[in-house]
PDB file of C-alpha atoms in Angstrom:
ATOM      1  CA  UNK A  53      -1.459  64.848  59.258  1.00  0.00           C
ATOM      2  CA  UNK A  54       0.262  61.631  59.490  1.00  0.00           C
ATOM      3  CA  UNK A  55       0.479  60.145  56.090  1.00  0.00           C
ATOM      4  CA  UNK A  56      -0.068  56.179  55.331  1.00  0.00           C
ATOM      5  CA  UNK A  57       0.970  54.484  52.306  1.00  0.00           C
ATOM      6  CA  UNK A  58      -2.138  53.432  50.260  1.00  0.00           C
ATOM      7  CA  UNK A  59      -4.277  55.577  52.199  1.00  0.00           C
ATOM      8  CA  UNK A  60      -2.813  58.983  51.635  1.00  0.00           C
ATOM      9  CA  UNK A  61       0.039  58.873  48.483  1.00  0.00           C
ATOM     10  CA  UNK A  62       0.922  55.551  46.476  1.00  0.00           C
ATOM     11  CA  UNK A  63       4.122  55.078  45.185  1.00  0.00           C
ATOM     12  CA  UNK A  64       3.845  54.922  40.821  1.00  0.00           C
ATOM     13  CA  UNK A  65       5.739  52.931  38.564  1.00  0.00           C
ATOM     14  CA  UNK A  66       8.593  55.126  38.249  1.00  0.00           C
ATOM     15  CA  UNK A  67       9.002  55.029  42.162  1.00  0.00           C
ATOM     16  CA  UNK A  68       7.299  59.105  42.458  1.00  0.00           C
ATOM     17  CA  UNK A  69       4.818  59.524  45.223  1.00  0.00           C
ATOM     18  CA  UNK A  70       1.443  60.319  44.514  1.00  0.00           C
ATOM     19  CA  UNK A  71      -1.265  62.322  46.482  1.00  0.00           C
ATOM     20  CA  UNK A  72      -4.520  59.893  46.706  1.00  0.00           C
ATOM     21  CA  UNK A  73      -8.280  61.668  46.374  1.00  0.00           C
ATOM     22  CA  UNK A  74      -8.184  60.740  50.289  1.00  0.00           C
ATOM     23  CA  UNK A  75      -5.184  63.336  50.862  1.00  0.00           C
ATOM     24  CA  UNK A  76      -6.075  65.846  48.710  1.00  0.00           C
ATOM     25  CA  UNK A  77      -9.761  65.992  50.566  1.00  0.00           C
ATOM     26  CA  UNK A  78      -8.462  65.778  53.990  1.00  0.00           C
ATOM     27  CA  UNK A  79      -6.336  68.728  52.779  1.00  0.00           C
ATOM     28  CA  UNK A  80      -9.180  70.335  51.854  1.00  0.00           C
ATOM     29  CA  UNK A  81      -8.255  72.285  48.750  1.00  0.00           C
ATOM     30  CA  UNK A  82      -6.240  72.811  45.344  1.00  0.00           C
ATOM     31  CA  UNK A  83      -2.741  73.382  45.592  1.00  0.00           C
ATOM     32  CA  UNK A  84      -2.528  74.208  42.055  1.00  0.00           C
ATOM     33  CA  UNK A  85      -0.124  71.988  41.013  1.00  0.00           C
ATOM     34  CA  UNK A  86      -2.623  69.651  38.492  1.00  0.00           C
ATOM     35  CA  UNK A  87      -2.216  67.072  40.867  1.00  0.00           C
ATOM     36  CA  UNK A  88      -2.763  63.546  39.298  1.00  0.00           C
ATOM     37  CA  UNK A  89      -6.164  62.655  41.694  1.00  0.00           C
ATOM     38  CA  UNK A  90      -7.207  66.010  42.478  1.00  0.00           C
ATOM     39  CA  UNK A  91     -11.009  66.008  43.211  1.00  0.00           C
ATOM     40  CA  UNK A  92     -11.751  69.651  43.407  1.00  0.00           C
ATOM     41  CA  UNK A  93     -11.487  70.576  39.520  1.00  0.00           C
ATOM     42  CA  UNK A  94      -8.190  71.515  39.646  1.00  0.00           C
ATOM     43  CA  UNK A  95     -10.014  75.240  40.567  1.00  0.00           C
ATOM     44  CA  UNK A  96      -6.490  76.527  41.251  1.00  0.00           C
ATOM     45  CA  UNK A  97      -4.251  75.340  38.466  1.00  0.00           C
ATOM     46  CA  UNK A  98      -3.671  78.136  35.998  1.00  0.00           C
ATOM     47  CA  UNK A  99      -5.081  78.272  32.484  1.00  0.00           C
ATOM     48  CA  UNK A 100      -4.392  76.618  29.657  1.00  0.00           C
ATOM     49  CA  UNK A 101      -3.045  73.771  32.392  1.00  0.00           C
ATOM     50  CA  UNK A 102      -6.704  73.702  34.228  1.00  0.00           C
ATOM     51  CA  UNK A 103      -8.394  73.358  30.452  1.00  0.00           C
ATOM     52  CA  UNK A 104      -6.009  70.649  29.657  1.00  0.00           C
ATOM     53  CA  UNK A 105      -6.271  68.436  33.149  1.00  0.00           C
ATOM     54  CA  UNK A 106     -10.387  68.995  33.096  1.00  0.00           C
ATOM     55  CA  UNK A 107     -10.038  67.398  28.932  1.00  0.00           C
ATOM     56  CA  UNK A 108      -7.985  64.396  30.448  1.00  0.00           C
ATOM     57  CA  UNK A 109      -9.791  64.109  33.080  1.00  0.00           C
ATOM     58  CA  UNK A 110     -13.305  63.502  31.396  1.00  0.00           C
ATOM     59  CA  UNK A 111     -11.447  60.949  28.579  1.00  0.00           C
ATOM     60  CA  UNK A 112     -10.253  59.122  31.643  1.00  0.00           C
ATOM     61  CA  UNK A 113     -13.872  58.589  33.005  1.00  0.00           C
ATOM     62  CA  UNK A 114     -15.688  57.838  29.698  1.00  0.00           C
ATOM     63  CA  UNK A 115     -12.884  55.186  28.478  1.00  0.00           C
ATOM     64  CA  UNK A 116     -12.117  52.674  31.217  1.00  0.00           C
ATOM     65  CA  UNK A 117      -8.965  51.263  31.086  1.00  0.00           C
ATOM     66  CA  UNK A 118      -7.708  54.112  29.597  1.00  0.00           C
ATOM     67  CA  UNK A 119      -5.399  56.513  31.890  1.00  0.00           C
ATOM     68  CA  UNK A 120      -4.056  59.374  30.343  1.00  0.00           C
ATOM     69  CA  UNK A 121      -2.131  60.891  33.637  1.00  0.00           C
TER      70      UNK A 121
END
């Protein structure tokens, strides 16, 4: 897969690249690694890590403007 900046990974404010919803679905699963837009429940991250990303995850959708990543 080819990536494109702003389609597939952004770059953040500390210059790190990040993996967009896009990527990760065009991959087609979890890596595992709690990444930061993961849309498949972050199935293969390891407990407590999965608890802890699924917690952020739903504070992040019930308080816009709020990101806790």
């Amino acid at each position: 897969m080819e990536l494109i900046e702003g389609i597939h990974y952004y770059l953040n404010e500390a210059g790190n690249l990040v993996f967009t919803e896009r990527y990760h679905l065009e991959k087609g699963f979890c890596c595992g690694n709690g990444c930061r837009h993961c849309p498949f429940s972050y199935e293969n991250v390891p407990e407590p890590r999965r608890s802890e990303l699924l917690e952020l995850s739903a504070k992040k959708d019930t308080s816009p403007g709020v990101d806790p990543f």
